[in-house]
Amino acid sequence: MTSPAGQVYPITDVGVVAVTVEGGSEIVVLDADTLEPIAGSPFSTAYGPVAMAHDDFLDRLYVHCIATAGVPEESAVTVFDTSTAPWTEVAGSPFDIDVPAFRVAVDPVTGNLYGVSLSTFWGVEVGAEGFTHLPGSPGSFDDGGGSGLAVDPELRRLYFAERIFGMTQRLHALDLDTFAPAAGSPIDFGSGSAGDVVVNPLTGDIFMIDYASSRLLRATGSPFALGDACGSAEGCAIPDTETGLALDWERDRLFIPHLRDTENPDTVTGRLTVWDVSDPSAPTEVTDSSSRPELGYYPIWAAVY
């Protein structure tokens, strides 16, 4: 797929959505069209998978894991070769990494891997033997903690959400290479608890979840500013217990995992909702209580490629 500026991005013919499941050492992987498990799913990882990002050029899925429970500096990244069927783990994986991550993202132009946690944001070069920090990495937060993270290769932007102590939320835009703030950054979304962030590099539309009110918020990349969703800057109401957000920007679909069946809250089975965002200002759910696939206990994040 070619962007408005002429950048060519690889697109997988069959979209796949991968969901991490907390409390173990595996990820669940579904075909994005049929919502059925792919061959080999679930896949084993290092202990505690919490975040994922896919490099479409190298056919690599990076799964950031809490390799040693309670010691974020002893984290690890499990790396899968997604060109094989079933997927295989690359030689040397899992790789040690010295920074924690709540979310990670890949720059498809450089292959650099970025992450954000409650205390830091960071970027690393990916090498055959592991990871090397970029200049200025890691960075820290002044008065809040990081949550969602997304890379826009078109505008060369790193977006991350920040939860400010006292239940306010904002969205930052930084230069991918220098970490310098973009014009208009940060955007203040007011009261709430910022969660995951995704961006469509073809349109510049940015979506963010507010966990406190179970709403889907929107911003624009150029200019970097608040945008409407469902007719309001307050965004769209979504089923509660949401835990993540992933965008299939070829098919204009959002995937949102939930902790449990949103219409049967006494159950513990996680579910997935799918949203049509072909009109970014009017997201519409295309699944319902009978077609939301089960994801297992406590799904915590989704990634699409």
PDB file of C-alpha atoms in Angstrom:
ATOM      1  CA  MET A   1       0.000   0.000   0.000  1.00  0.00           C
ATOM      2  CA  THR A   2       1.345   3.444  -0.949  1.00  0.00           C
ATOM      3  CA  SER A   3       0.822   6.460   1.295  1.00  0.00           C
ATOM      4  CA  PRO A   4      -0.066   9.974   0.054  1.00  0.00           C
ATOM      5  CA  ALA A   5       3.633  10.902   0.311  1.00  0.00           C
ATOM      6  CA  GLY A   6       4.711   7.905  -1.753  1.00  0.00           C
ATOM      7  CA  GLN A   7       5.956   5.693   1.086  1.00  0.00           C
ATOM      8  CA  VAL A   8       5.208   2.027   0.386  1.00  0.00           C
ATOM      9  CA  TYR A   9       4.031  -0.013   3.367  1.00  0.00           C
ATOM     10  CA  PRO A  10       3.770  -3.815   3.237  1.00  0.00           C
ATOM     11  CA  ILE A  11       0.310  -5.264   3.807  1.00  0.00           C
ATOM     12  CA  THR A  12      -0.270  -8.895   4.756  1.00  0.00           C
ATOM     13  CA  ASP A  13      -2.816 -10.587   2.489  1.00  0.00           C
ATOM     14  CA  VAL A  14      -4.565 -12.279   5.420  1.00  0.00           C
ATOM     15  CA  GLY A  15      -4.841 -10.028   8.448  1.00  0.00           C
ATOM     16  CA  VAL A  16      -4.134 -11.539  11.838  1.00  0.00           C
ATOM     17  CA  VAL A  17      -4.969 -10.245  15.295  1.00  0.00           C
ATOM     18  CA  ALA A  18      -2.805 -11.408  18.218  1.00  0.00           C
ATOM     19  CA  VAL A  19      -3.970 -11.021  21.818  1.00  0.00           C
ATOM     20  CA  THR A  20      -1.807 -11.362  24.923  1.00  0.00           C
ATOM     21  CA  VAL A  21      -3.272 -13.254  27.867  1.00  0.00           C
ATOM     22  CA  GLU A  22      -2.029 -12.226  31.305  1.00  0.00           C
ATOM     23  CA  GLY A  23      -1.032 -14.652  34.016  1.00  0.00           C
ATOM     24  CA  GLY A  24       0.839 -17.099  31.789  1.00  0.00           C
ATOM     25  CA  SER A  25       3.312 -17.473  28.967  1.00  0.00           C
ATOM     26  CA  GLU A  26       1.355 -17.442  25.729  1.00  0.00           C
ATOM     27  CA  ILE A  27      -0.448 -15.334  23.133  1.00  0.00           C
ATOM     28  CA  VAL A  28      -3.698 -16.152  21.322  1.00  0.00           C
ATOM     29  CA  VAL A  29      -3.657 -15.489  17.562  1.00  0.00           C
ATOM     30  CA  LEU A  30      -6.798 -15.189  15.416  1.00  0.00           C
ATOM     31  CA  ASP A  31      -7.375 -14.721  11.697  1.00  0.00           C
ATOM     32  CA  ALA A  32      -8.648 -11.132  11.415  1.00  0.00           C
ATOM     33  CA  ASP A  33     -11.316 -12.089   8.852  1.00  0.00           C
ATOM     34  CA  THR A  34     -12.719 -15.313  10.326  1.00  0.00           C
ATOM     35  CA  LEU A  35     -11.809 -14.574  13.978  1.00  0.00           C
ATOM     36  CA  GLU A  36     -10.755 -18.231  14.264  1.00  0.00           C
ATOM     37  CA  PRO A  37      -7.385 -19.374  15.728  1.00  0.00           C
ATOM     38  CA  ILE A  38      -4.540 -19.741  13.210  1.00  0.00           C
ATOM     39  CA  ALA A  39      -2.321 -22.836  13.026  1.00  0.00           C
ATOM     40  CA  GLY A  40      -0.227 -23.192  16.180  1.00  0.00           C
ATOM     41  CA  SER A  41      -2.244 -20.810  18.359  1.00  0.00           C
ATOM     42  CA  PRO A  42      -1.739 -20.268  21.258  1.00  0.00           C
ATOM     43  CA  PHE A  43       2.029 -19.598  21.013  1.00  0.00           C
ATOM     44  CA  SER A  44       4.423 -19.862  23.964  1.00  0.00           C
ATOM     45  CA  THR A  45       6.419 -16.798  25.091  1.00  0.00           C
ATOM     46  CA  ALA A  46       8.622 -15.746  27.993  1.00  0.00           C
ATOM     47  CA  TYR A  47       6.750 -15.219  31.254  1.00  0.00           C
ATOM     48  CA  GLY A  48       4.101 -12.499  31.350  1.00  0.00           C
ATOM     49  CA  PRO A  49       3.492 -11.177  27.789  1.00  0.00           C
ATOM     50  CA  VAL A  50       2.143  -7.625  28.038  1.00  0.00           C
ATOM     51  CA  ALA A  51       2.754  -5.877  24.703  1.00  0.00           C
ATOM     52  CA  MET A  52       3.276  -6.698  21.020  1.00  0.00           C
ATOM     53  CA  ALA A  53       4.378  -5.044  17.793  1.00  0.00           C
ATOM     54  CA  HIS A  54       4.822  -6.428  14.265  1.00  0.00           C
ATOM     55  CA  ASP A  55       7.557  -5.528  11.759  1.00  0.00           C
ATOM     56  CA  ASP A  56       5.893  -6.057   8.379  1.00  0.00           C
ATOM     57  CA  PHE A  57       9.156  -5.854   6.398  1.00  0.00           C
ATOM     58  CA  LEU A  58      10.985  -8.506   8.438  1.00  0.00           C
ATOM     59  CA  ASP A  59       7.907 -10.595   9.287  1.00  0.00           C
ATOM     60  CA  ARG A  60       8.729 -10.397  12.981  1.00  0.00           C
ATOM     61  CA  LEU A  61       6.374 -10.161  15.948  1.00  0.00           C
ATOM     62  CA  TYR A  62       7.959  -8.663  19.086  1.00  0.00           C
ATOM     63  CA  VAL A  63       6.297  -9.696  22.368  1.00  0.00           C
ATOM     64  CA  HIS A  64       7.523  -7.728  25.390  1.00  0.00           C
ATOM     65  CA  CYS A  65       7.316  -9.897  28.515  1.00  0.00           C
ATOM     66  CA  ILE A  66       7.832  -9.464  32.241  1.00  0.00           C
ATOM     67  CA  ALA A  67      10.430 -12.229  32.285  1.00  0.00           C
ATOM     68  CA  THR A  68      11.012 -11.876  36.041  1.00  0.00           C
ATOM     69  CA  ALA A  69       7.824 -11.049  37.912  1.00  0.00           C
ATOM     70  CA  GLY A  70       8.129  -7.780  39.829  1.00  0.00           C
ATOM     71  CA  VAL A  71      11.508  -6.852  38.281  1.00  0.00           C
ATOM     72  CA  PRO A  72      10.766  -4.736  35.170  1.00  0.00           C
ATOM     73  CA  GLU A  73      14.467  -4.166  34.436  1.00  0.00           C
ATOM     74  CA  GLU A  74      14.761  -7.905  33.826  1.00  0.00           C
ATOM     75  CA  SER A  75      12.222  -7.960  31.018  1.00  0.00           C
ATOM     76  CA  ALA A  76      12.560  -9.971  27.837  1.00  0.00           C
ATOM     77  CA  VAL A  77      11.277  -9.828  24.262  1.00  0.00           C
ATOM     78  CA  THR A  78      10.121 -13.015  22.554  1.00  0.00           C
ATOM     79  CA  VAL A  79      10.467 -12.713  18.762  1.00  0.00           C
ATOM     80  CA  PHE A  80       8.471 -14.807  16.272  1.00  0.00           C
ATOM     81  CA  ASP A  81       9.053 -15.339  12.553  1.00  0.00           C
ATOM     82  CA  THR A  82       5.527 -14.821  11.193  1.00  0.00           C
ATOM     83  CA  SER A  83       6.413 -15.876   7.628  1.00  0.00           C
ATOM     84  CA  THR A  84       6.259 -19.539   8.660  1.00  0.00           C
ATOM     85  CA  ALA A  85       3.145 -21.622   9.273  1.00  0.00           C
ATOM     86  CA  PRO A  86       2.883 -22.172  12.140  1.00  0.00           C
ATOM     87  CA  TRP A  87       4.965 -19.300  13.482  1.00  0.00           C
ATOM     88  CA  THR A  88       8.445 -20.135  14.808  1.00  0.00           C
ATOM     89  CA  GLU A  89      10.591 -18.404  17.424  1.00  0.00           C
ATOM     90  CA  VAL A  90      13.770 -16.822  15.980  1.00  0.00           C
ATOM     91  CA  ALA A  91      17.226 -17.965  17.071  1.00  0.00           C
ATOM     92  CA  GLY A  92      18.333 -16.402  20.355  1.00  0.00           C
ATOM     93  CA  SER A  93      14.798 -15.472  21.460  1.00  0.00           C
ATOM     94  CA  PRO A  94      13.801 -14.385  24.041  1.00  0.00           C
ATOM     95  CA  PHE A  95      16.185 -11.401  24.160  1.00  0.00           C
ATOM     96  CA  ASP A  96      16.900  -9.488  27.373  1.00  0.00           C
ATOM     97  CA  ILE A  97      15.896  -5.813  27.494  1.00  0.00           C
ATOM     98  CA  ASP A  98      16.620  -3.352  30.317  1.00  0.00           C
ATOM     99  CA  VAL A  99      13.413  -1.303  30.139  1.00  0.00           C
ATOM    100  CA  PRO A 100       9.814  -2.192  31.040  1.00  0.00           C
ATOM    101  CA  ALA A 101       6.932  -1.682  28.622  1.00  0.00           C
ATOM    102  CA  PHE A 102       3.214  -1.295  28.919  1.00  0.00           C
ATOM    103  CA  ARG A 103       2.949  -0.998  25.116  1.00  0.00           C
ATOM    104  CA  VAL A 104       5.406  -1.289  22.194  1.00  0.00           C
ATOM    105  CA  ALA A 105       5.375  -0.248  18.514  1.00  0.00           C
ATOM    106  CA  VAL A 106       7.641  -0.678  15.460  1.00  0.00           C
ATOM    107  CA  ASP A 107       8.670   1.971  12.939  1.00  0.00           C
ATOM    108  CA  PRO A 108       8.202   0.150   9.578  1.00  0.00           C
ATOM    109  CA  VAL A 109      10.717   2.480   7.883  1.00  0.00           C
ATOM    110  CA  THR A 110      13.709   1.949  10.218  1.00  0.00           C
ATOM    111  CA  GLY A 111      12.681  -1.207  12.081  1.00  0.00           C
ATOM    112  CA  ASN A 112      13.297   0.540  15.414  1.00  0.00           C
ATOM    113  CA  LEU A 113      11.240  -0.641  18.374  1.00  0.00           C
ATOM    114  CA  TYR A 114       9.603   1.847  20.773  1.00  0.00           C
ATOM    115  CA  GLY A 115       7.997   1.340  24.161  1.00  0.00           C
ATOM    116  CA  VAL A 116       6.223   3.136  26.975  1.00  0.00           C
ATOM    117  CA  SER A 117       5.664   2.185  30.612  1.00  0.00           C
ATOM    118  CA  LEU A 118       4.276   3.875  33.694  1.00  0.00           C
ATOM    119  CA  SER A 119       7.632   5.588  34.252  1.00  0.00           C
ATOM    120  CA  THR A 120       9.506   5.788  30.929  1.00  0.00           C
ATOM    121  CA  PHE A 121       9.316   5.968  27.152  1.00  0.00           C
ATOM    122  CA  TRP A 122      12.113   4.555  25.003  1.00  0.00           C
ATOM    123  CA  GLY A 123      13.347   3.605  21.542  1.00  0.00           C
ATOM    124  CA  VAL A 124      15.881   0.965  20.494  1.00  0.00           C
ATOM    125  CA  GLU A 125      17.589  -0.273  17.357  1.00  0.00           C
ATOM    126  CA  VAL A 126      16.954  -3.964  16.717  1.00  0.00           C
ATOM    127  CA  GLY A 127      20.073  -6.033  15.975  1.00  0.00           C
ATOM    128  CA  ALA A 128      20.837  -9.719  15.549  1.00  0.00           C
ATOM    129  CA  GLU A 129      22.154  -9.887  19.135  1.00  0.00           C
ATOM    130  CA  GLY A 130      19.524  -7.703  20.805  1.00  0.00           C
ATOM    131  CA  PHE A 131      18.708  -4.026  21.348  1.00  0.00           C
ATOM    132  CA  THR A 132      20.645  -0.722  21.454  1.00  0.00           C
ATOM    133  CA  HIS A 133      19.069   2.474  22.822  1.00  0.00           C
ATOM    134  CA  LEU A 134      18.560   5.448  20.488  1.00  0.00           C
ATOM    135  CA  PRO A 135      19.928   8.869  21.550  1.00  0.00           C
ATOM    136  CA  GLY A 136      17.753  10.345  24.295  1.00  0.00           C
ATOM    137  CA  SER A 137      16.360   6.958  25.285  1.00  0.00           C
ATOM    138  CA  PRO A 138      14.998   6.224  27.766  1.00  0.00           C
ATOM    139  CA  GLY A 139      13.011   9.336  28.678  1.00  0.00           C
ATOM    140  CA  SER A 140      10.856   9.897  31.759  1.00  0.00           C
ATOM    141  CA  PHE A 141       7.545  11.517  32.680  1.00  0.00           C
ATOM    142  CA  ASP A 142       7.283  14.639  34.822  1.00  0.00           C
ATOM    143  CA  ASP A 143       3.893  14.286  36.450  1.00  0.00           C
ATOM    144  CA  GLY A 144       2.155  11.192  35.136  1.00  0.00           C
ATOM    145  CA  GLY A 145       2.647   7.748  33.645  1.00  0.00           C
ATOM    146  CA  GLY A 146       2.587   6.307  30.127  1.00  0.00           C
ATOM    147  CA  SER A 147      -0.076   4.012  28.754  1.00  0.00           C
ATOM    148  CA  GLY A 148      -0.784   3.737  24.993  1.00  0.00           C
ATOM    149  CA  LEU A 149       1.781   4.053  22.193  1.00  0.00           C
ATOM    150  CA  ALA A 150       1.668   4.305  18.379  1.00  0.00           C
ATOM    151  CA  VAL A 151       4.085   5.076  15.522  1.00  0.00           C
ATOM    152  CA  ASP A 152       3.128   7.168  12.482  1.00  0.00           C
ATOM    153  CA  PRO A 153       5.821   6.478   9.841  1.00  0.00           C
ATOM    154  CA  GLU A 154       4.232   9.010   7.476  1.00  0.00           C
ATOM    155  CA  LEU A 155       4.563  12.041   9.768  1.00  0.00           C
ATOM    156  CA  ARG A 156       7.595  10.502  11.557  1.00  0.00           C
ATOM    157  CA  ARG A 157       5.755  10.736  14.861  1.00  0.00           C
ATOM    158  CA  LEU A 158       5.677   8.781  18.091  1.00  0.00           C
ATOM    159  CA  TYR A 159       2.359   9.140  19.886  1.00  0.00           C
ATOM    160  CA  PHE A 160       1.889   8.116  23.483  1.00  0.00           C
ATOM    161  CA  ALA A 161      -0.859   8.596  26.015  1.00  0.00           C
ATOM    162  CA  GLU A 162      -0.142   9.845  29.526  1.00  0.00           C
ATOM    163  CA  ARG A 163      -2.256   9.416  32.630  1.00  0.00           C
ATOM    164  CA  ILE A 164      -1.804  12.443  34.861  1.00  0.00           C
ATOM    165  CA  PHE A 165      -2.176  11.811  38.574  1.00  0.00           C
ATOM    166  CA  GLY A 166      -5.596  13.078  39.566  1.00  0.00           C
ATOM    167  CA  MET A 167      -7.440  11.320  36.691  1.00  0.00           C
ATOM    168  CA  THR A 168      -6.645  13.582  33.755  1.00  0.00           C
ATOM    169  CA  GLN A 169      -5.289  12.410  30.414  1.00  0.00           C
ATOM    170  CA  ARG A 170      -3.340  13.770  27.484  1.00  0.00           C
ATOM    171  CA  LEU A 171      -1.756  12.659  24.213  1.00  0.00           C
ATOM    172  CA  HIS A 172       1.843  13.476  23.230  1.00  0.00           C
ATOM    173  CA  ALA A 173       3.396  13.659  19.746  1.00  0.00           C
ATOM    174  CA  LEU A 174       7.205  13.375  19.492  1.00  0.00           C
ATOM    175  CA  ASP A 175       9.657  13.235  16.596  1.00  0.00           C
ATOM    176  CA  LEU A 176      10.572   9.568  16.046  1.00  0.00           C
ATOM    177  CA  ASP A 177      14.303  10.249  15.762  1.00  0.00           C
ATOM    178  CA  THR A 178      14.925  13.097  18.214  1.00  0.00           C
ATOM    179  CA  PHE A 179      12.011  12.772  20.691  1.00  0.00           C
ATOM    180  CA  ALA A 180      11.385  16.522  20.245  1.00  0.00           C
ATOM    181  CA  PRO A 181       7.703  17.525  20.826  1.00  0.00           C
ATOM    182  CA  ALA A 182       5.607  18.250  17.733  1.00  0.00           C
ATOM    183  CA  ALA A 183       3.663  21.499  17.371  1.00  0.00           C
ATOM    184  CA  GLY A 184       0.506  21.381  19.481  1.00  0.00           C
ATOM    185  CA  SER A 185       1.785  18.612  21.751  1.00  0.00           C
ATOM    186  CA  PRO A 186       0.443  17.539  24.156  1.00  0.00           C
ATOM    187  CA  ILE A 187      -3.326  17.445  23.603  1.00  0.00           C
ATOM    188  CA  ASP A 188      -5.355  17.641  26.804  1.00  0.00           C
ATOM    189  CA  PHE A 189      -8.359  15.286  26.772  1.00  0.00           C
ATOM    190  CA  GLY A 190      -9.547  16.384  30.205  1.00  0.00           C
ATOM    191  CA  SER A 191     -10.779  14.042  32.915  1.00  0.00           C
ATOM    192  CA  GLY A 192     -10.253  10.340  32.335  1.00  0.00           C
ATOM    193  CA  SER A 193      -7.730   7.497  32.263  1.00  0.00           C
ATOM    194  CA  ALA A 194      -5.853   7.331  28.940  1.00  0.00           C
ATOM    195  CA  GLY A 195      -5.294   3.856  27.510  1.00  0.00           C
ATOM    196  CA  ASP A 196      -4.180   2.403  24.212  1.00  0.00           C
ATOM    197  CA  VAL A 197      -3.415   4.521  21.138  1.00  0.00           C
ATOM    198  CA  VAL A 198      -3.449   3.588  17.422  1.00  0.00           C
ATOM    199  CA  VAL A 199      -2.835   5.681  14.297  1.00  0.00           C
ATOM    200  CA  ASN A 200      -3.714   5.306  10.608  1.00  0.00           C
ATOM    201  CA  PRO A 201      -0.633   6.585   8.705  1.00  0.00           C
ATOM    202  CA  LEU A 202      -2.652   7.005   5.506  1.00  0.00           C
ATOM    203  CA  THR A 203      -5.137   9.450   7.033  1.00  0.00           C
ATOM    204  CA  GLY A 204      -3.381  10.679  10.188  1.00  0.00           C
ATOM    205  CA  ASP A 205      -6.373   9.741  12.359  1.00  0.00           C
ATOM    206  CA  ILE A 206      -5.461   8.755  15.918  1.00  0.00           C
ATOM    207  CA  PHE A 207      -7.734   6.770  18.243  1.00  0.00           C
ATOM    208  CA  MET A 208      -7.334   6.470  22.009  1.00  0.00           C
ATOM    209  CA  ILE A 209      -9.303   4.623  24.686  1.00  0.00           C
ATOM    210  CA  ASP A 210     -10.428   6.302  27.903  1.00  0.00           C
ATOM    211  CA  TYR A 211     -10.592   3.447  30.402  1.00  0.00           C
ATOM    212  CA  ALA A 212     -12.372   5.525  33.048  1.00  0.00           C
ATOM    213  CA  SER A 213     -15.470   6.189  30.941  1.00  0.00           C
ATOM    214  CA  SER A 214     -15.186   3.324  28.382  1.00  0.00           C
ATOM    215  CA  ARG A 215     -15.044   5.717  25.448  1.00  0.00           C
ATOM    216  CA  LEU A 216     -13.181   5.804  22.145  1.00  0.00           C
ATOM    217  CA  LEU A 217     -11.527   9.205  21.559  1.00  0.00           C
ATOM    218  CA  ARG A 218     -10.051  10.652  18.356  1.00  0.00           C
ATOM    219  CA  ALA A 219      -7.373  13.159  17.353  1.00  0.00           C
ATOM    220  CA  THR A 220      -5.897  14.279  14.025  1.00  0.00           C
ATOM    221  CA  GLY A 221      -2.211  14.202  13.133  1.00  0.00           C
ATOM    222  CA  SER A 222      -1.963  17.186  10.802  1.00  0.00           C
ATOM    223  CA  PRO A 223      -2.621  19.485  12.473  1.00  0.00           C
ATOM    224  CA  PHE A 224      -2.157  17.686  15.780  1.00  0.00           C
ATOM    225  CA  ALA A 225      -5.495  18.485  17.414  1.00  0.00           C
ATOM    226  CA  LEU A 226      -8.642  17.093  19.023  1.00  0.00           C
ATOM    227  CA  GLY A 227     -11.100  15.421  16.661  1.00  0.00           C
ATOM    228  CA  ASP A 228     -14.726  14.337  16.899  1.00  0.00           C
ATOM    229  CA  ALA A 229     -15.928  10.736  17.142  1.00  0.00           C
ATOM    230  CA  CYS A 230     -19.627   9.851  17.154  1.00  0.00           C
ATOM    231  CA  GLY A 231     -20.462  13.532  16.819  1.00  0.00           C
ATOM    232  CA  SER A 232     -18.519  14.789  19.817  1.00  0.00           C
ATOM    233  CA  ALA A 233     -15.014  15.441  21.131  1.00  0.00           C
ATOM    234  CA  GLU A 234     -16.098  13.242  24.067  1.00  0.00           C
ATOM    235  CA  GLY A 235     -15.946  10.247  21.705  1.00  0.00           C
ATOM    236  CA  CYS A 236     -17.937   7.027  21.296  1.00  0.00           C
ATOM    237  CA  ALA A 237     -19.275   4.837  24.090  1.00  0.00           C
ATOM    238  CA  ILE A 238     -17.899   1.287  23.882  1.00  0.00           C
ATOM    239  CA  PRO A 239     -18.665  -1.893  25.873  1.00  0.00           C
ATOM    240  CA  ASP A 240     -16.927  -1.766  29.243  1.00  0.00           C
ATOM    241  CA  THR A 241     -14.005  -3.849  30.565  1.00  0.00           C
ATOM    242  CA  GLU A 242     -11.937  -2.860  27.500  1.00  0.00           C
ATOM    243  CA  THR A 243      -8.214  -3.575  27.797  1.00  0.00           C
ATOM    244  CA  GLY A 244      -6.618  -2.772  24.456  1.00  0.00           C
ATOM    245  CA  LEU A 245      -6.903  -1.369  20.949  1.00  0.00           C
ATOM    246  CA  ALA A 246      -5.567  -2.459  17.556  1.00  0.00           C
ATOM    247  CA  LEU A 247      -6.146  -0.996  14.080  1.00  0.00           C
ATOM    248  CA  ASP A 248      -6.281  -2.836  10.757  1.00  0.00           C
ATOM    249  CA  TRP A 249      -5.836   0.228   8.554  1.00  0.00           C
ATOM    250  CA  GLU A 250      -6.127  -1.701   5.298  1.00  0.00           C
ATOM    251  CA  ARG A 251      -9.643  -2.822   6.220  1.00  0.00           C
ATOM    252  CA  ASP A 252     -10.581   0.182   8.407  1.00  0.00           C
ATOM    253  CA  ARG A 253     -11.307  -1.968  11.435  1.00  0.00           C
ATOM    254  CA  LEU A 254     -10.558  -1.553  15.131  1.00  0.00           C
ATOM    255  CA  PHE A 255     -10.169  -4.557  17.441  1.00  0.00           C
ATOM    256  CA  ILE A 256     -10.862  -4.089  21.165  1.00  0.00           C
ATOM    257  CA  PRO A 257     -10.332  -6.959  23.651  1.00  0.00           C
ATOM    258  CA  HIS A 258     -12.462  -6.979  26.815  1.00  0.00           C
ATOM    259  CA  LEU A 259     -11.833  -8.698  30.144  1.00  0.00           C
ATOM    260  CA  ARG A 260     -15.069 -10.663  30.024  1.00  0.00           C
ATOM    261  CA  ASP A 261     -18.284 -11.129  28.112  1.00  0.00           C
ATOM    262  CA  THR A 262     -19.543  -7.536  28.172  1.00  0.00           C
ATOM    263  CA  GLU A 263     -23.195  -8.608  28.254  1.00  0.00           C
ATOM    264  CA  ASN A 264     -22.667 -11.363  30.839  1.00  0.00           C
ATOM    265  CA  PRO A 265     -20.415  -9.639  33.398  1.00  0.00           C
ATOM    266  CA  ASP A 266     -20.402 -12.572  35.812  1.00  0.00           C
ATOM    267  CA  THR A 267     -18.310 -14.650  33.399  1.00  0.00           C
ATOM    268  CA  VAL A 268     -14.517 -14.467  33.175  1.00  0.00           C
ATOM    269  CA  THR A 269     -14.154 -15.291  29.476  1.00  0.00           C
ATOM    270  CA  GLY A 270     -12.519 -12.469  27.525  1.00  0.00           C
ATOM    271  CA  ARG A 271     -14.184 -11.234  24.333  1.00  0.00           C
ATOM    272  CA  LEU A 272     -13.208  -9.248  21.231  1.00  0.00           C
ATOM    273  CA  THR A 273     -15.276  -6.457  19.651  1.00  0.00           C
ATOM    274  CA  VAL A 274     -14.665  -5.254  16.073  1.00  0.00           C
ATOM    275  CA  TRP A 275     -15.432  -1.727  14.842  1.00  0.00           C
ATOM    276  CA  ASP A 276     -15.762  -0.220  11.359  1.00  0.00           C
ATOM    277  CA  VAL A 277     -13.822   3.072  11.199  1.00  0.00           C
ATOM    278  CA  SER A 278     -14.052   3.736   7.455  1.00  0.00           C
ATOM    279  CA  ASP A 279     -15.620   7.017   8.598  1.00  0.00           C
ATOM    280  CA  PRO A 280     -13.180   7.980  11.385  1.00  0.00           C
ATOM    281  CA  SER A 281     -15.680  10.381  12.900  1.00  0.00           C
ATOM    282  CA  ALA A 282     -18.368   7.674  13.232  1.00  0.00           C
ATOM    283  CA  PRO A 283     -16.963   4.305  14.465  1.00  0.00           C
ATOM    284  CA  THR A 284     -19.579   1.510  14.374  1.00  0.00           C
ATOM    285  CA  GLU A 285     -19.382  -1.907  16.044  1.00  0.00           C
ATOM    286  CA  VAL A 286     -19.798  -4.783  13.556  1.00  0.00           C
ATOM    287  CA  THR A 287     -19.823  -7.554  16.178  1.00  0.00           C
ATOM    288  CA  ASP A 288     -22.512  -8.178  18.791  1.00  0.00           C
ATOM    289  CA  SER A 289     -23.110 -10.438  21.797  1.00  0.00           C
ATOM    290  CA  SER A 290     -23.472 -13.484  19.517  1.00  0.00           C
ATOM    291  CA  SER A 291     -20.407 -12.873  17.317  1.00  0.00           C
ATOM    292  CA  ARG A 292     -17.742 -11.558  19.723  1.00  0.00           C
ATOM    293  CA  PRO A 293     -15.116 -14.347  19.802  1.00  0.00           C
ATOM    294  CA  GLU A 294     -13.847 -15.722  23.108  1.00  0.00           C
ATOM    295  CA  LEU A 295     -10.204 -14.965  23.961  1.00  0.00           C
ATOM    296  CA  GLY A 296      -9.606 -16.864  27.169  1.00  0.00           C
ATOM    297  CA  TYR A 297      -9.046 -15.465  30.643  1.00  0.00           C
ATOM    298  CA  TYR A 298      -7.881 -11.843  30.972  1.00  0.00           C
ATOM    299  CA  PRO A 299      -6.886 -10.715  27.469  1.00  0.00           C
ATOM    300  CA  ILE A 300      -4.832  -7.515  27.840  1.00  0.00           C
ATOM    301  CA  TRP A 301      -3.784  -6.282  24.423  1.00  0.00           C
ATOM    302  CA  ALA A 302      -4.249  -6.788  20.687  1.00  0.00           C
ATOM    303  CA  ALA A 303      -1.969  -6.249  17.672  1.00  0.00           C
ATOM    304  CA  VAL A 304      -2.903  -6.516  13.990  1.00  0.00           C
ATOM    305  CA  TYR A 305      -0.760  -7.125  10.939  1.00  0.00           C
TER     306      TYR A 305
END
